[in-house]
Amino acid sequence: MRGDVTTTRMVPMSDLCQDLFGLSAAPPEAFLNHGDALLVIAGDGEVSEAELARLVDHQRRMGAPEEVIGLYGEFAHRPNAPRSCGRPA
């Protein structure tokens, strides 16, 4: 999902996201990083099904593409994880 800054695809964000944050578009990686950060905050060593479901609902409301939403299930909560936030390298 990483790409050259000059060729990064932008995904339109929802009206809700525009109203809340003033953002109209973001690259898919921004949605992924935001979701991973929320999973780190919500997780207490693991992410429950309810926590994951809440994140998926939230991200869909923000306009996250389904390709990104599908990746949230691969998240593995690890304390002190490197920048990958627990995602396999």
PDB file of C-alpha atoms in Angstrom:
ATOM      1  CA  MET A   1       0.000   0.000   0.000  1.00  0.00           C
ATOM      2  CA  ARG A   2       3.016   2.276   0.235  1.00  0.00           C
ATOM      3  CA  GLY A   3       3.541   4.470  -2.787  1.00  0.00           C
ATOM      4  CA  ASP A   4       5.516   7.322  -4.199  1.00  0.00           C
ATOM      5  CA  VAL A   5       4.161  10.655  -2.949  1.00  0.00           C
ATOM      6  CA  THR A   6       3.778  11.859  -6.524  1.00  0.00           C
ATOM      7  CA  THR A   7       1.623   8.870  -7.493  1.00  0.00           C
ATOM      8  CA  THR A   8      -0.411   8.375  -4.317  1.00  0.00           C
ATOM      9  CA  ARG A   9      -4.061   7.701  -5.036  1.00  0.00           C
ATOM     10  CA  MET A  10      -6.466   9.885  -3.071  1.00  0.00           C
ATOM     11  CA  VAL A  11      -9.757   8.476  -1.803  1.00  0.00           C
ATOM     12  CA  PRO A  12     -12.703  10.829  -1.238  1.00  0.00           C
ATOM     13  CA  MET A  13     -13.753  11.058   2.392  1.00  0.00           C
ATOM     14  CA  SER A  14     -17.357  11.057   3.574  1.00  0.00           C
ATOM     15  CA  ASP A  15     -19.411  14.163   4.244  1.00  0.00           C
ATOM     16  CA  LEU A  16     -19.193  13.296   7.952  1.00  0.00           C
ATOM     17  CA  CYS A  17     -15.390  13.324   7.817  1.00  0.00           C
ATOM     18  CA  GLN A  18     -15.420  16.596   5.920  1.00  0.00           C
ATOM     19  CA  ASP A  19     -17.712  18.134   8.550  1.00  0.00           C
ATOM     20  CA  LEU A  20     -15.720  16.811  11.527  1.00  0.00           C
ATOM     21  CA  PHE A  21     -12.170  17.255  10.290  1.00  0.00           C
ATOM     22  CA  GLY A  22     -12.364  19.455   7.195  1.00  0.00           C
ATOM     23  CA  LEU A  23     -10.763  16.751   5.048  1.00  0.00           C
ATOM     24  CA  SER A  24     -12.074  15.912   1.606  1.00  0.00           C
ATOM     25  CA  ALA A  25      -9.671  13.131   0.553  1.00  0.00           C
ATOM     26  CA  ALA A  26      -6.791  11.024   1.848  1.00  0.00           C
ATOM     27  CA  PRO A  27      -4.587   8.215   0.561  1.00  0.00           C
ATOM     28  CA  PRO A  28      -5.658   4.676   1.539  1.00  0.00           C
ATOM     29  CA  GLU A  29      -2.576   4.406   3.760  1.00  0.00           C
ATOM     30  CA  ALA A  30      -3.866   7.306   5.894  1.00  0.00           C
ATOM     31  CA  PHE A  31      -7.064   5.367   6.601  1.00  0.00           C
ATOM     32  CA  LEU A  32      -4.990   2.284   7.458  1.00  0.00           C
ATOM     33  CA  ASN A  33      -2.665   4.182   9.787  1.00  0.00           C
ATOM     34  CA  HIS A  34      -5.600   5.927  11.484  1.00  0.00           C
ATOM     35  CA  GLY A  35      -7.389   2.631  12.025  1.00  0.00           C
ATOM     36  CA  ASP A  36      -4.256   0.959  13.365  1.00  0.00           C
ATOM     37  CA  ALA A  37      -3.771   3.834  15.816  1.00  0.00           C
ATOM     38  CA  LEU A  38      -7.342   3.434  17.051  1.00  0.00           C
ATOM     39  CA  LEU A  39      -6.790  -0.318  17.482  1.00  0.00           C
ATOM     40  CA  VAL A  40      -3.669   0.347  19.561  1.00  0.00           C
ATOM     41  CA  ILE A  41      -5.621   2.758  21.753  1.00  0.00           C
ATOM     42  CA  ALA A  42      -8.606   0.403  22.138  1.00  0.00           C
ATOM     43  CA  GLY A  43      -6.593  -2.773  22.554  1.00  0.00           C
ATOM     44  CA  ASP A  44      -5.547  -4.092  25.937  1.00  0.00           C
ATOM     45  CA  GLY A  45      -3.191  -6.678  24.512  1.00  0.00           C
ATOM     46  CA  GLU A  46      -5.758  -7.922  22.049  1.00  0.00           C
ATOM     47  CA  VAL A  47      -8.562  -6.489  19.957  1.00  0.00           C
ATOM     48  CA  SER A  48     -11.982  -7.973  20.667  1.00  0.00           C
ATOM     49  CA  GLU A  49     -14.547  -8.655  17.968  1.00  0.00           C
ATOM     50  CA  ALA A  50     -16.662  -5.796  19.332  1.00  0.00           C
ATOM     51  CA  GLU A  51     -13.712  -3.373  19.180  1.00  0.00           C
ATOM     52  CA  LEU A  52     -12.922  -4.416  15.618  1.00  0.00           C
ATOM     53  CA  ALA A  53     -16.589  -4.114  14.610  1.00  0.00           C
ATOM     54  CA  ARG A  54     -16.743  -0.602  16.079  1.00  0.00           C
ATOM     55  CA  LEU A  55     -13.611   0.402  14.167  1.00  0.00           C
ATOM     56  CA  VAL A  56     -14.957  -1.002  10.892  1.00  0.00           C
ATOM     57  CA  ASP A  57     -18.230   0.900  11.369  1.00  0.00           C
ATOM     58  CA  HIS A  58     -16.325   4.099  12.187  1.00  0.00           C
ATOM     59  CA  GLN A  59     -13.993   3.780   9.212  1.00  0.00           C
ATOM     60  CA  ARG A  60     -16.860   3.090   6.806  1.00  0.00           C
ATOM     61  CA  ARG A  61     -18.569   6.256   8.066  1.00  0.00           C
ATOM     62  CA  MET A  62     -15.333   8.155   7.367  1.00  0.00           C
ATOM     63  CA  GLY A  63     -15.182   6.804   3.804  1.00  0.00           C
ATOM     64  CA  ALA A  64     -12.404   4.219   4.133  1.00  0.00           C
ATOM     65  CA  PRO A  65     -12.226   1.953   1.081  1.00  0.00           C
ATOM     66  CA  GLU A  66     -13.138  -1.721   1.545  1.00  0.00           C
ATOM     67  CA  GLU A  67      -9.587  -2.733   0.538  1.00  0.00           C
ATOM     68  CA  VAL A  68      -8.359  -0.998   3.703  1.00  0.00           C
ATOM     69  CA  ILE A  69     -11.179  -2.227   5.931  1.00  0.00           C
ATOM     70  CA  GLY A  70     -10.269  -5.793   4.987  1.00  0.00           C
ATOM     71  CA  LEU A  71      -6.754  -5.243   6.352  1.00  0.00           C
ATOM     72  CA  TYR A  72      -7.902  -4.295   9.859  1.00  0.00           C
ATOM     73  CA  GLY A  73      -8.596  -7.960  10.644  1.00  0.00           C
ATOM     74  CA  GLU A  74      -4.875  -8.704  10.176  1.00  0.00           C
ATOM     75  CA  PHE A  75      -3.915  -6.371  13.003  1.00  0.00           C
ATOM     76  CA  ALA A  76      -2.016  -8.083  15.824  1.00  0.00           C
ATOM     77  CA  HIS A  77      -1.760  -5.964  18.967  1.00  0.00           C
ATOM     78  CA  ARG A  78       1.819  -5.974  20.219  1.00  0.00           C
ATOM     79  CA  PRO A  79       3.104  -3.627  22.923  1.00  0.00           C
ATOM     80  CA  ASN A  80       6.089  -1.594  21.754  1.00  0.00           C
ATOM     81  CA  ALA A  81       5.534  -2.664  18.149  1.00  0.00           C
ATOM     82  CA  PRO A  82       7.595  -0.947  15.469  1.00  0.00           C
ATOM     83  CA  ARG A  83       5.999   1.625  13.188  1.00  0.00           C
ATOM     84  CA  SER A  84       4.127  -1.187  11.413  1.00  0.00           C
ATOM     85  CA  CYS A  85       1.765  -1.151  14.443  1.00  0.00           C
ATOM     86  CA  GLY A  86       1.654  -4.922  14.625  1.00  0.00           C
ATOM     87  CA  ARG A  87       1.069  -5.534  10.934  1.00  0.00           C
ATOM     88  CA  PRO A  88       3.359  -8.219   9.472  1.00  0.00           C
ATOM     89  CA  ALA A  89       6.279  -6.704   7.553  1.00  0.00           C
TER      90      ALA A  89
END
